[in-house]
Each structure stands twice: as structure tokens, then as C-alpha cells.
Amino acid sequence: MINNSLFKKVFLGLTVIFMASCDKDFNEIGGDLLGDNNFELNKQSFGVSGYNQKTGVVQSNNLDVNPLGIYNSTNFGETTANFNTQLTLAAVVTSVSTNPYVESVVLTVPYFVDNNQTKNNTDGSRTYVLDSIYGPEKAKMKLSVYESGFFMRDADPSGGFQQQQRYFSDQNADFDNFKKPNRLNDSSEKAQNDEFFFDATAKKTITKDTVTKVETTTYGPPEMQLNLNKSYFKTRIIDAINSGKLANNDVFKNYFRGLYFKIEKAGTSPGNLAMLNFKSGKITIKYNEDLVTTTGGVTTTTRVKKTIELNMTGNTVSLLSNDFSTSGSAYNNLPFTGNTTTGDDKLFLRGGEGSLAVVELFDKTDVKGYTASGTLTSANGISDQLDDLRFPADGKKLLVNEANLVFHIDAATMASGVEPQRVYLYDFTNNRVMFDYAVDDSGNTLDAKKGKIIYGGQLVKDATTKRGATYKIRITNHIRNLINNKDSTNVKLGLVVTEDINKSTSYKVKSANSFVREVPTGSVMNPLGTVLYGGKSTVPADKRLKFEIYFTKPN
């Protein structure tokens, strides 16, 4: 019996090799595949246009990862990213004994690290390089953490509590106005507040054997680590236990409504921005209390150590403040919707509260049409280019081997910018995935940026400059369906930057209109942007957006 898992791996490997080979010259491939003279290989470019579409304010609650910090882009302005989260009890606490004393309150949030650059040192320590950090290294910022006074509901009362409550990227003022006045990270160490920076230093842990008393030092990935005010948590958490405030999460989340992370500039430092998995963050409260026991009529009081963990797994929201005036005139003056007739010269993709590109396949010329039986008629609302593929003049049916969209990056404009690693193409008209995306299981599905490698959208770099050159996306099955199924609609396609290629859900825009109502969630998470060339004839031919179909035809 053939091992099913092994068979799948071999099949997938052969599929990847075959699809990768499509990037080579098709005459060579055709000879290998066909082996005779019964078919003719062709490559043809077709009309394609793209125009800009801004999203406006976007829904931004309960994302997988969230930005925190300040990011400056010469093309897209300055973004300040704050954050609010509810806290949940790792375990309920129903009682506390006498004389409680708080030893420490520590907030931790892990950082993403580049495992390929992690080094093991001779002394047993490790050197890490942070991943998903944008801006100058170790740039200082003012970080303030407050108890939130804004209650985040699970469900929306306006919809009869049948839908999730939505929170939006422009609600920073709401959360800032309702924060409690005490700054919780008030340590004398300025690196934890007034001069905070994302520190790549390994987490050092020292443990002592209870028997031998020998200490052992271990090193782990770096994390945000803030010492919070012990007196505040003694009053708000420990002293509230006996009144039932920690008896269950519903009561606790209404009593202690969460944390609000506020970022501000520190002096002349421009700041930087990190992507964080706050849901892996927590607050650890360590305290002592009296334990009173009676044995044989003798009462004994001993001090015992206790721990309360508060996880950041409740409702969250990413709060974005944008200043587009620092980006110059190009993006700041970009209309909400671009030129839907002829397309735009340049396409601006920006995550968060940003913009996307709408792509329309085939030339818009429509002077003829065909009936279902192939009889030539007048204009039918379908591009003549598509009609001719569906009903070839010689009657020879096309076999589509591959179809691609190739987007060229405006290298000069993006020369000093951080380039997104992935872009994502989807059915903009119906707000759903492309069939090519749905059937592609290639790549590392556990890595947010390395899945769907056949479908594409990866940043392709220039061999000389080492900067981004193109993004290529395969739409083979989509084109096959358009040609073979005559009633298929040539839908508009949407192109966005994405933080997670494996995520295909969508979030609402705050001001929905006839142009845009939703935006892919992966784009909401991504703080970056890029500038691409459109498909207009005014764009140099070697930089122009390309729509190419490789096909075979019987001779």
C-alpha cells in the first residue's frame, strides 16, 4: 500500500516544480510536454487597467497581530498606532487571606524574532534580531499604559446582540478619553516608559534548585517587560477579590475593563513601529498572604506565595492616527476613487486605514458580441478580447496553460521605503477569494508570509539593487473559467498588501459606499505600503502592469 502522506508530498513537490517551470521560456516547456507537432504554443498580452481606491476608516478589532508605535513613510505619511485590550483571568480567584503584600506586577508581550539570524554565544547566551520592526533601530518613544475605562462589548446591541460588536481604527479619542488617570508603568527606569524602545536583548531567567541551591541561567526570545505599579494593583485587584470581582470573567471584565497602550514621541526621536501578538501577552501578579492553620488546637500562621495571571485574550482594537500631510502631494491628494475609465498611472497600496487597487481584466473595447452558439452579433457588454478567446475565429479551442498578472514596483518612489513582502489578489466585486487561491495548499501554512507560493504575490527582488522589482500572481484557473464558461462574469479584482497570506476574511469599512464596503483583514493588520505602476499606455512598456496568458492551440 502506498503511504498516503508520502504520496501527497511527492505530488505537491511535482506540482511546485511544474508550476515554477512556467516562468521559463514556453517554447522549451512546450517541447517537453507535448512531444509532437499537434499543438502550437502561444503567449499573448491582453489589456488590463488598475485604479486606486481608498478604504477610509476600517474595522480593527480582534486582529491576530497589532501594530504599536510610530511609523514614518515618505510615501504614505506618519502613523501612530495605539492599542486597547481587555484582560481575562487565567483562573478565577474567590478569596484572599489576611495581610496580602504584592511583591511584583509584570506585564510581558513577546516580540517576533528572525530565527535565521539568532546566534548562540559561547557563554550560553543568545543574540536575537527582532522581526517586523519598522523604522530606525532602538528609536525611543514615550509609552504609557493605563487602566481602560471603556467597556468593550462582545455583541452589538443595535443588531439584537446577534453580531459581533465592531470597533474601528479611528476610535483612539474614545479610548483615550475614558482611560483611568494613573500611568501604570511608572518605573524609574525610563526604558520602560519615557524612553521606551523595542529591545532585542534575550530574556534571562535564573532558577535555583530547592535542594542543591544551584542556580541555572536560561535565555529565551526577547519581550516587552514592564514593571507596573504594585500599590495600584494591590488596591484594584487583590483588595477586590473578597468582594467577588474575580469570581468569573464576565464580572471581572466589567470591573477592570482592560489596558490602554498609548504611544507618543520622545523628544526628536522619530520612533518606530512593531507588530505584536498581544494575545500572547499577560500580567503576572505575585503576592504573599497569611495562611492560618490549626492542628491539635495549635494555630499557626505562615506566609505563602500566590500568583494571579491576567491574559490579554479579551476583545482588542487597533487604534490608528494618520498624518498624510507628511507624505507629499501624491498620496495626500489621491482621490478616494481613481480613474475608473482609463485607470491610473500609479497604484498606491497601503495597509490599515489605507488604499487598494482595483484591477479590470481585458481591454474595454466592445463593438461586437456572440450568441451562445457563436454567431457574431453587436456589442454585448463583454470585452471583445474576452469574446475572441471564447469564440476563436478559426474555431480551435484554447487550452490555457498559465495566466499571470505582473505588477512592477515604482523603484524610484520606493527607494527609501520598507517594502511589503506579500500582496493579495481577490474577487473585489463579490469580496471573496479567487479560485486559484482556494486550491493552492503549497508553502508553509504556519508562516503568515510563506503560504500559497504557487498563487504568488511574493516580493521579487532585482538581482542588482536587491530592492523589490515585481509582484506576480497566477490567475490561471480564473481565466480558464472565464473562457470555458461563457456565462461567467469578468469581475473586478482587488489588490492589497497583506500581513497574512493565509487569512482570507474581510472587515468592514466604517463609511461603506458603492465602491468599497469591506477590505481583507490581512491588509488591515499590515502597516506598510507600496507604489506600483498601472496599466495605462502612458506608463513605459517595460514597467506597465502586464496581463499575460500562455495557451496551446491545435494546429
C-alpha atoms as one frame of an Amber mdcrd trajectory, in Angstrom:
protein
   0.000   0.000   0.000   1.310   3.448  -0.895   1.769   5.746   2.099  -0.873
   8.455   1.625   1.161  11.205   3.313   4.235  10.408   1.228   2.138  10.370
  -1.940   0.743  13.827  -1.160   4.226  15.226  -0.529   5.574  13.791  -3.792
   2.548  15.058  -5.720   2.883  18.523  -4.190   6.586  18.616  -4.981   5.981
  17.718  -8.606   3.249  20.336  -8.805   5.553  23.058  -7.459   8.301  22.073
  -9.898   5.863  22.136 -12.806   4.377  25.497 -11.898   7.801  27.026 -11.260
   8.877  25.880 -14.696   6.146  28.039 -16.182   8.359  31.051 -15.506  10.783
  29.810 -18.159  10.506  30.134 -21.899   7.317  28.426 -23.003   8.686  27.146
 -26.286  11.082  24.973 -24.325   8.346  23.783 -21.988   6.019  23.055 -24.860
   8.544  20.762 -26.468   8.996  18.832 -23.247   5.272  18.481 -22.581   3.795
  17.837 -25.998   6.479  15.897 -27.752   4.795  16.222 -31.140   3.560  18.852
 -33.574  -0.170  18.692 -32.929  -0.297  21.833 -30.794   1.003  25.369 -31.082
   2.210  27.256 -28.002   1.325  30.912 -27.693   1.938  33.774 -25.321  -0.246
  36.824 -25.578  -0.670  40.011 -23.551  -4.107  41.497 -23.035  -5.491  44.802
 -21.914  -5.650  45.456 -18.174  -6.318  48.584 -16.156  -5.964  49.426 -12.499
  -7.097  52.354 -10.413  -6.759  53.457  -6.810  -9.413  53.029  -4.161  -9.017
  54.419  -0.647 -10.685  52.490   2.154 -11.171  55.209   4.753 -11.555  54.133
   8.377 -11.580  50.348   8.815 -12.810  47.871  11.398  -9.813  46.865  13.510
 -10.939  44.795  16.493  -9.680  41.337  17.455  -6.862  41.132  14.920  -4.291
  38.337  15.137  -1.437  40.829  15.365  -1.448  44.562  16.018   0.946  47.455
  15.371   2.283  49.554  18.237   4.478  52.606  17.746   5.131  55.384  15.255
   5.972  54.748  11.614   7.072  57.396   9.134   6.834  56.744   5.406   7.943
  59.233   2.773   5.131  57.984   0.533   2.302  57.384   2.984   2.789  59.819
   5.875   3.077  59.171   9.598   1.031  56.626  11.541   0.749  56.426  15.321
  -0.584  53.053  16.444  -2.109  52.675  19.913  -3.856  49.626  21.313  -6.571
  48.612  23.761  -7.227  45.159  25.193  -9.472  43.507  27.712  -7.893  41.234
  30.307  -9.145  37.775  31.239  -8.472  35.657  34.310  -6.274  32.618  33.752
  -8.056  31.181  36.803 -10.814  32.638  38.957  -9.893  33.812  42.453 -12.642
  33.765  45.074 -10.840  34.608  48.308  -7.714  36.175  49.744  -6.365  35.705
  53.249  -5.043  38.347  55.607  -2.095  40.688  55.218  -1.639  40.380  51.448
   1.502  42.019  50.109   2.235  42.472  46.394   5.815  41.562  45.502   5.690
  42.369  41.776   3.392  43.156  38.883   4.993  42.472  35.494   3.494  42.952
  32.050   5.029  40.904  29.232   4.378  40.780  25.492   6.637  38.629  23.254
   8.372  40.113  20.232   8.690  38.439  16.859  12.262  37.385  16.106  14.130
  36.449  12.943  15.110  32.852  13.706  17.505  32.768  10.763  19.664  35.426
  12.440  19.536  34.080  16.005  23.046  33.269  17.286  24.190  31.045  20.148
  27.054  32.659  22.061  29.937  30.856  23.743  28.771  31.889  27.222  25.406
  30.171  26.683  23.504  33.360  25.935  21.720  34.051  22.663  21.702  37.064
  20.358  18.397  37.848  18.680  17.320  40.072  15.799  13.772  41.390  16.022
  11.386  40.795  13.142   8.503  43.007  11.971  10.063  46.220  13.327   9.755
  49.209  11.001  11.790  52.390  11.399  15.161  53.290  12.959  16.586  50.637
  15.278  16.087  51.281  19.017  14.199  54.511  18.345  12.844  55.878  21.604
   9.187  56.671  22.301   7.015  57.603  25.240   4.914  54.599  26.231   2.098
  54.919  28.765  -0.080  52.035  29.925  -3.369  52.885  31.622  -6.317  51.005
  33.006  -9.020  51.363  30.379 -12.382  52.788  31.344 -14.014  51.876  28.022
 -16.127  48.717  28.162 -15.733  46.617  25.010 -18.882  44.665  24.309 -18.843
  41.207  22.752 -22.037  41.723  20.718 -23.691  44.675  19.026 -26.970  45.715
  20.742 -28.158  47.570  17.625 -28.392  44.219  15.852 -30.180  42.434  18.664
 -26.848  41.092  20.009 -26.676  38.707  17.035 -23.454  40.134  15.564 -20.004
  40.866  16.925 -19.523  44.418  18.116 -17.275  46.274  15.698 -14.656  48.801
  16.731 -12.803  50.973  14.244  -9.323  52.318  13.663 -10.307  55.968  14.285
 -11.633  55.473  17.841  -8.437  56.402  19.687 -10.063  59.511  21.196 -12.863
  57.383  22.672 -10.434  55.111  24.500  -8.058  57.935  25.440 -10.875  59.976
  26.988 -12.074  57.044  29.098  -8.684  55.894  30.389  -8.041  55.975  34.144
  -5.654  58.795  35.185  -2.855  56.696  36.716   0.056  55.710  34.493   0.726
  52.085  35.437   4.241  51.699  34.019   5.698  54.378  36.305   9.027  52.665
  36.953  12.099  54.835  37.492  13.656  53.023  34.525  12.945  55.349  31.613
  13.378  52.491  29.141  10.024  51.240  30.421   8.129  54.479  29.795   9.533
  57.888  28.775  12.355  56.411  26.678  10.818  53.104  25.721  12.212  51.141
  22.784  11.787  47.645  21.383  14.708  45.828  22.985  16.211  42.743  21.315
  18.039  41.622  24.477  17.363  37.972  25.259  15.068  37.221  28.182  17.245
  35.974  31.030  15.768  33.583  33.585  17.583  32.369  36.708  16.206  29.372
  38.608  17.514  27.880  41.841  17.258  24.213  42.740  15.356  23.938  46.023
  17.603  21.120  47.229  21.086  21.836  45.903  20.584  25.625  45.776  22.422
  25.634  42.445  21.359  28.418  40.110  20.700  27.814  36.416  20.521  30.565
  33.805  18.487  30.176  30.620  17.908  32.573  27.738  14.735  32.989  25.721
  13.346  35.242  22.995  13.092  38.963  23.851   9.837  40.506  25.009   8.313
  43.720  26.236   8.658  43.653  30.008   7.169  46.435  32.111   7.015  46.688
  35.895   3.597  48.043  36.824   2.612  49.953  39.957   2.297  47.432  42.808
   0.194  49.658  45.051  -2.333  50.244  42.267  -2.798  46.529  41.624  -2.973
  45.809  45.361  -5.976  48.137  45.556  -7.650  47.296  42.238  -7.053  43.534
  42.103  -6.042  41.960  45.417  -8.388  44.031  47.576 -11.276  43.298  45.203
 -11.056  39.516  45.475 -13.226  39.022  48.554 -15.980  41.178  47.057 -16.315
  38.724  44.148 -14.784  40.869  41.414 -12.503  37.997  40.314 -15.108  35.257
  40.696 -15.697  34.972  36.929 -14.573  36.696  33.749 -17.851  38.418  32.973
 -17.782  40.251  36.297 -14.040  40.895  36.090 -14.118  42.379  32.560 -16.777
  44.851  33.620 -14.902  45.722  36.816 -11.392  46.044  35.338 -12.035  46.987
  31.735  -8.588  46.356  30.333  -5.423  48.179  29.339  -4.859  51.117  27.006
  -1.386  51.411  25.425  -0.590  54.957  24.354   2.441  55.892  22.263   3.847
  59.423  21.894   7.048  60.897  20.513  10.020  61.190  22.831  11.878  64.411
  22.036  13.209  64.485  18.481  13.226  60.706  18.024  11.088  59.680  15.024
  10.033  56.464  16.746   9.428  53.107  15.111   6.681  50.513  14.974   6.458
  46.823  15.860   3.922  44.164  15.017   2.948  42.365  18.233   0.921  39.334
  19.191  -0.734  40.918  22.206  -2.901  37.837  22.734   0.248  36.085  23.973
   0.799  38.883  26.476  -0.115  38.805  30.150   0.194  40.479  33.531   1.678
  38.379  36.326   0.892  39.488  39.882   2.989  37.836  42.594   1.899  38.366
  46.188   2.187  36.897  49.685  -0.562  36.309  52.213  -1.033  34.698  55.604
  -2.092  31.087  55.755  -3.651  30.224  59.094  -3.859  26.530  60.083  -4.947
  24.836  63.292  -3.586  21.432  64.246  -4.199  19.812  67.627  -5.562  23.014
  68.984  -2.453  24.935  67.908  -2.922  27.771  65.423  -0.027  28.508  63.093
   0.362  31.435  60.695   2.731  31.106  57.735   3.374  33.285  54.708   2.529
  31.705  51.357   3.270  32.841  47.847   0.425  33.304  45.379   0.212  34.278
  41.693  -2.574  35.781  39.611  -2.278  35.846  35.825  -4.288  38.238  33.685
  -4.175  37.313  29.997  -4.655  39.701  27.074  -7.163  37.417  25.394 -10.303
  39.536  25.613 -11.613  41.935  22.979  -8.968  44.166  21.405  -8.790  47.080
  18.998  -6.002  48.634  16.949  -6.215  52.441  17.138  -4.570  54.370  14.295
  -3.899  58.082  13.930  -2.642  59.115  10.479  -0.977  62.289   9.266  -0.925
  62.022   5.487   0.341  65.578   5.030   3.926  64.407   5.597   3.769  62.124
   2.552   3.943  64.901  -0.043   1.262  65.544  -2.603   0.988  62.139  -4.317
  -0.848  60.109  -1.673  -2.249  63.013   0.316  -4.039  64.368  -2.765  -5.072
  60.983  -4.114  -8.829  60.942  -4.800 -10.952  58.491  -2.827 -11.651  56.623
  -6.076  -9.251  56.794  -9.025  -9.924  56.972 -12.749 -12.367  54.125 -13.360
 -12.409  54.756 -17.127  -8.770  54.764 -18.185  -7.102  53.635 -14.949  -4.301
  55.356 -13.008  -0.621  55.636 -13.875   0.404  54.532 -10.383  -1.286  52.269
  -7.865  -0.888  53.037  -4.167  -1.373  50.063  -1.840  -1.424  50.858   1.864
  -2.463  48.705   4.807  -4.520  49.739   7.812  -6.643  52.787   7.094  -5.237
  52.875   3.595  -5.882  52.053  -0.042  -6.093  49.232  -2.540  -6.010  48.828
  -6.300  -8.991  47.723  -8.377  -7.930  45.695 -11.422 -10.075  45.150 -14.526
  -9.008  42.443 -16.975  -9.148  42.815 -20.768  -9.480  45.864 -22.958 -12.779
  47.748 -22.567 -13.465  47.876 -26.313 -16.862  46.299 -27.002 -18.147  46.651
 -30.572 -19.174  43.058 -31.213 -20.575  40.040 -29.422 -21.521  36.401 -29.908
 -24.605  34.371 -29.224 -24.404  31.174 -27.178 -23.911  29.241 -30.394 -21.073
  31.508 -31.522 -22.908  33.666 -34.026 -21.414  37.157 -34.395 -23.674  39.968
 -33.166 -23.346  43.564 -31.969 -21.895  44.861 -28.686 -22.856  42.662 -25.755
 -21.275  44.294 -22.694 -18.283  41.945 -22.794 -14.751  42.883 -23.816 -14.043
  41.970 -27.428 -10.748  40.446 -26.253 -12.604  38.029 -23.987 -15.208  37.303
 -26.653 -12.475  36.362 -29.121 -10.940  33.952 -26.596 -14.306  32.337 -26.029
 -15.115  32.123 -29.735 -11.824  31.879 -31.709 -12.174  32.892 -35.346 -10.577
  29.630 -36.509 -12.831  27.576 -34.218  -9.892  25.982 -32.441 -10.482  25.757
 -28.712  -7.820  27.252 -26.466  -6.088  25.370 -23.664  -4.835  27.859 -21.081
  -1.529  26.688 -19.611  -0.981  29.687 -17.366  -2.212  33.218 -16.812  -0.412
  35.874 -14.778  -0.689  39.415 -13.564   2.708  41.063 -13.120   2.885  44.292
 -11.122   6.044  46.387 -11.411   7.183  48.420  -8.402   7.981  52.098  -8.819
  11.553  51.595  -7.624  12.440  55.296  -7.528   9.442  56.176  -5.369  10.003
  53.189  -3.058  13.777  53.648  -2.839  13.749  54.529   0.862  10.567  52.689
   1.852  10.053  49.362   3.613   8.576  47.018   1.019   5.688  44.665   1.883
   6.653  41.017   1.466   3.281  39.923   0.083   0.307  41.284  -1.813  -3.064
  39.558  -2.074  -5.417  39.498  -5.071  -9.109  38.715  -4.569 -12.528  38.974
  -6.202 -13.342  42.611  -5.443 -16.847  42.501  -6.916 -18.049  39.680  -4.653
 -15.471  40.145  -1.882 -14.268  36.545  -1.920 -11.137  34.570  -2.726 -10.015
  33.667  -6.224 -10.325  30.007  -7.175  -6.557  29.885  -7.774  -6.046  30.979
  -4.171  -8.547  28.470  -2.800  -6.952  25.409  -4.434  -3.351  26.300  -3.561
  -2.084  24.442  -0.480   1.595  24.947  -1.254   4.152  26.513   1.046   4.353
  26.853   4.792   0.828  27.373   6.089   2.194  28.112   9.567   4.176  31.098
   8.302   1.958  34.113   7.675   4.036  35.230   4.689   5.127  31.933   3.117
   1.908  30.156   2.195   0.221  29.980  -1.230   3.548  30.106  -3.081   2.095
  28.906  -6.385  -0.646  31.511  -6.307   2.080  34.085  -5.741   2.143  37.675
  -4.615   5.656  37.406  -3.143   8.067  40.305  -3.429  10.547  39.560  -6.228
  13.803  41.484  -5.856  16.120  42.873  -8.503  19.368  40.900  -8.575  21.473
  44.059  -8.814  19.781  46.547  -6.498  18.434  43.934  -4.036  15.275  46.039
  -3.918  11.790  44.977  -4.898  11.074  44.729  -8.625   7.752  42.927  -9.123
   4.855  41.014  -7.629   3.499  38.168  -9.757   0.140  36.463  -9.238  -1.195
  33.447 -11.108  -4.837  33.557 -12.161  -4.804  30.500 -14.427  -7.978  28.844
 -13.167  -9.804  32.160 -13.103  -9.063  32.730 -16.806  -9.907  29.143 -17.732
 -13.283  29.611 -16.090 -13.896  32.923 -17.883 -13.138  31.381 -21.272 -14.796
  27.979 -20.881 -17.914  29.123 -19.037 -19.494  31.690 -21.296 -21.869  32.941
 -18.597 -19.048  33.713 -16.154 -18.743  37.376 -15.203 -15.465  39.185 -15.684
 -15.408  40.528 -12.138 -13.252  43.345 -10.821 -10.238  42.213  -8.808  -8.809
  43.860  -5.710  -5.116  44.047  -4.788  -3.903  44.821  -1.257  -0.809  44.437
   0.898  -1.258  41.660   3.437   0.237  40.703   6.779  -1.014  37.121   6.493
  -1.462  35.462   3.090  -3.387  32.623   4.721  -6.124  34.928   6.021  -8.949
  35.495   3.549 -11.636  37.020   5.791 -12.755  40.631   5.440 -13.512  43.538
   7.755 -15.983  46.353   7.220 -15.051  49.892   6.309 -16.694  52.487   8.503
 -18.250  54.516   5.678 -19.405  51.908   3.183 -20.327  53.167  -0.296 -20.936
  51.867  -3.789 -17.187  51.461  -4.370 -15.933  49.718  -1.237 -17.722  48.058
   1.676 -15.137  45.640   3.034 -11.379  45.156   2.981  -9.291  41.988   3.541
  -8.355  41.507   7.197  -4.715  40.795   6.323  -4.500  44.290   4.851  -5.967
  45.896   7.979  -3.151  44.297  10.004  -0.321  45.450   7.726   1.180  48.916
   8.403   3.181  49.132   5.169   2.560  50.405   1.668   3.967  50.187  -1.839
   3.654  52.041  -5.142   3.097  50.073  -8.341   2.746  51.032 -11.986  -0.685
  50.836 -13.576  -1.669  49.541 -16.995  -2.145  52.830 -18.858  -0.435  53.391
 -22.190   1.336  56.411 -20.653   3.356  54.057 -18.436   6.647  52.858 -20.020
   6.072  49.476 -21.642   8.683  47.680 -19.530   7.069  48.912 -16.301   3.422
  48.643 -17.291   1.050  46.278 -15.471   1.034  43.068 -17.503  -1.746  40.553
 -18.061  -0.308  37.544 -19.882  -1.876  34.269 -20.986   0.114  31.236 -22.127
  -2.005  28.804 -24.113  -1.846  25.925 -26.550  -3.933  25.552 -29.692  -4.366
  22.638 -32.077  -2.650  23.236 -35.434
